[in-house]
Short mmCIF file of C-alpha atoms in Angstrom, two decimals:
data_model
loop_
_atom_site.label_atom_id
_atom_site.label_comp_id
_atom_site.label_asym_id
_atom_site.label_seq_id
_atom_site.Cartn_x
_atom_site.Cartn_y
_atom_site.Cartn_z
CA MET A 1 15.42 -24.94 -23.56
CA VAL A 2 11.76 -24.44 -23.82
CA TRP A 3 11.64 -23.98 -20.13
CA LEU A 4 14.28 -21.35 -20.13
CA CYS A 5 12.12 -19.60 -22.62
CA ALA A 6 9.00 -19.81 -20.78
CA MET A 7 10.65 -18.71 -17.29
CA GLY A 8 11.93 -15.61 -19.41
CA ALA A 9 8.54 -14.58 -20.50
CA VAL A 10 6.90 -15.20 -17.20
CA LEU A 11 9.70 -12.96 -15.49
CA GLY A 12 9.18 -10.49 -18.39
CA LEU A 13 5.33 -10.30 -17.66
CA VAL A 14 6.24 -10.21 -13.85
CA LEU A 15 8.50 -7.03 -14.56
CA VAL A 16 6.29 -5.37 -16.61
CA ILE A 17 3.27 -5.81 -14.30
CA SER A 18 5.51 -4.54 -11.29
CA LEU A 19 6.77 -1.47 -13.72
CA CYS A 20 3.00 -0.47 -14.14
CA GLN A 21 2.30 -0.69 -10.58
CA LEU A 22 5.40 1.74 -9.65
CA TRP A 23 4.04 3.97 -12.32
CA GLN A 24 0.55 3.85 -10.77
CA TRP A 25 2.16 4.29 -7.17
CA LEU A 26 4.34 7.44 -8.39
CA LYS A 27 1.17 9.05 -9.07
CA LEU A 28 0.80 9.17 -4.93
CA THR A 29 3.65 11.98 -4.99
CA ASP A 30 1.07 14.25 -6.14
CA SER A 31 -0.68 13.84 -2.95
CA ALA A 32 -3.22 15.90 -0.62
CA LEU A 33 -4.06 15.27 2.94
CA THR A 34 -7.64 14.60 4.48
CA ASP A 35 -8.70 13.31 7.96
CA GLY A 36 -9.97 9.88 8.14
CA TYR A 37 -10.89 7.80 11.06
CA ILE A 38 -10.92 4.19 11.96
CA VAL A 39 -13.95 2.08 11.40
CA SER A 40 -12.96 -1.22 12.97
CA LEU A 41 -9.83 -2.65 13.95
CA GLU A 42 -8.96 -6.33 15.09
CA LYS A 43 -5.44 -7.00 16.83
CA ALA A 44 -3.51 -10.43 17.47
CA PRO A 45 -3.11 -12.83 16.16
CA LEU A 46 -4.53 -11.52 12.69
CA TYR A 47 -4.53 -7.63 12.49
CA ARG A 48 -7.03 -6.03 10.41
CA LEU A 49 -7.63 -2.15 10.17
CA THR A 50 -10.39 -0.37 8.25
CA PHE A 51 -10.50 3.26 7.89
CA SER A 52 -12.79 5.74 6.27
CA TYR A 53 -11.80 9.24 4.62
CA GLN A 54 -13.82 11.74 2.42
CA VAL A 55 -12.66 13.39 -0.78
CA GLN A 56 -14.87 16.23 -2.67
CA GLU A 57 -17.98 14.66 -0.90
CA GLN A 58 -17.17 10.98 -1.94
CA ARG A 59 -16.55 8.78 1.04
CA TYR A 60 -14.12 6.00 0.79
CA SER A 61 -13.66 2.90 3.10
CA LEU A 62 -10.79 0.86 2.87
CA ASN A 63 -8.73 -1.86 4.41
CA PHE A 64 -5.27 -1.18 5.09
CA LEU A 65 -3.81 -3.84 3.01
CA ASP A 66 -5.47 -1.59 0.11
CA THR A 67 -2.82 1.28 0.82
CA LEU A 68 0.80 2.06 -0.38
CA MET A 69 1.74 0.14 2.93
CA GLY A 70 -0.44 -2.61 2.54
CA TYR A 71 2.15 -5.35 2.15
CA SER A 72 3.70 -4.16 5.35
CA SER A 73 2.25 -6.52 8.31
CA SER A 74 5.00 -4.79 10.80
CA SER A 75 3.34 -1.49 9.54
CA LEU A 76 -0.38 -2.59 10.27
CA LYS A 77 0.60 -4.03 13.76
CA ALA A 78 2.50 -0.91 14.97
CA LEU A 79 -0.38 1.34 13.46
CA ALA A 80 -3.03 -0.96 15.23
CA GLU A 81 -1.24 -0.92 18.46
CA GLN A 82 -1.37 3.01 18.49
CA VAL A 83 -4.82 3.56 17.53
CA ALA A 84 -8.57 2.82 18.33
CA VAL A 85 -11.92 2.77 16.63
CA ASP A 86 -12.81 6.14 15.89
CA ASP A 87 -9.61 7.81 16.15
CA ARG A 88 -8.76 10.21 13.42
CA ILE A 89 -5.71 9.37 11.04
CA LYS A 90 -3.95 11.24 8.30
CA VAL A 91 -4.79 10.05 4.92
CA TYR A 92 -2.54 11.24 1.75
CA TYR A 93 -4.57 10.37 -1.12
CA CYS A 94 -3.66 10.53 -4.74
CA THR A 95 -5.33 13.78 -6.36
CA SER A 96 -6.02 11.75 -9.52
CA ASP A 97 -7.33 8.89 -8.15
CA PRO A 98 -8.62 9.52 -4.18
CA SER A 99 -9.33 5.97 -3.87
CA PHE A 100 -5.64 5.29 -3.68
CA CYS A 101 -4.06 6.48 -0.48
CA CYS A 102 -1.26 6.01 2.11
CA VAL A 103 -1.85 6.16 5.75
CA GLY A 104 0.23 8.08 8.20
CA PHE A 105 3.04 9.70 5.85
CA LYS A 106 3.22 11.77 2.83
CA PRO A 107 4.75 9.53 0.31
CA THR A 108 7.86 10.69 -1.51
CA ARG A 109 9.56 9.02 -4.42
CA GLY A 110 12.17 7.29 -2.38
CA SER A 111 9.59 5.69 0.03
CA ILE A 112 7.57 4.49 -2.97
CA VAL A 113 10.52 3.41 -4.82
CA LYS A 114 11.50 1.22 -1.71
CA VAL A 115 7.97 0.02 -1.27
CA TRP A 116 8.16 -1.19 -4.97
CA LEU A 117 11.39 -3.02 -4.35
CA LEU A 118 10.40 -4.49 -1.28
CA ASN A 119 7.26 -5.95 -3.12
CA LEU A 120 9.41 -6.95 -5.95
CA LEU A 121 12.15 -8.64 -4.28
CA GLY A 122 10.24 -9.75 -0.79
CA PRO A 123 9.09 -13.01 -2.26
CA LEU A 124 12.85 -14.18 -2.90
CA ALA A 125 13.86 -13.80 0.55
CA PRO A 126 13.15 -17.47 1.30
CA PHE A 127 15.99 -18.25 -1.43
CA GLY A 128 18.80 -16.03 0.15
CA PHE A 129 18.16 -12.62 -2.19
#
């Protein structure tokens, strides 16, 4: 019985944290476009991409993992195969927090909710969910 209560508490906490993340991500629907460029790029076997962009005289340098699509290794691999160091890329940044961004496409509510659901349910995939 205690075990079930503990699991319920943990699952509740995970859900609350996940909903807070979704709320933060939904701010990205109010985004603006700027140009960024690829700073460093590593390909197979471990893909890593760092890019930089500027908003109101403030420069941001982020790893792909820090973006909305950072969870997706397939998105990183696809982007890494299309670009080279110093290439320009489209960066859609959150107007209320320019350090949070999405690379390549303007995020919509639908795409953000889809990413949130994949992040929430993705760890359950090995269990058949």
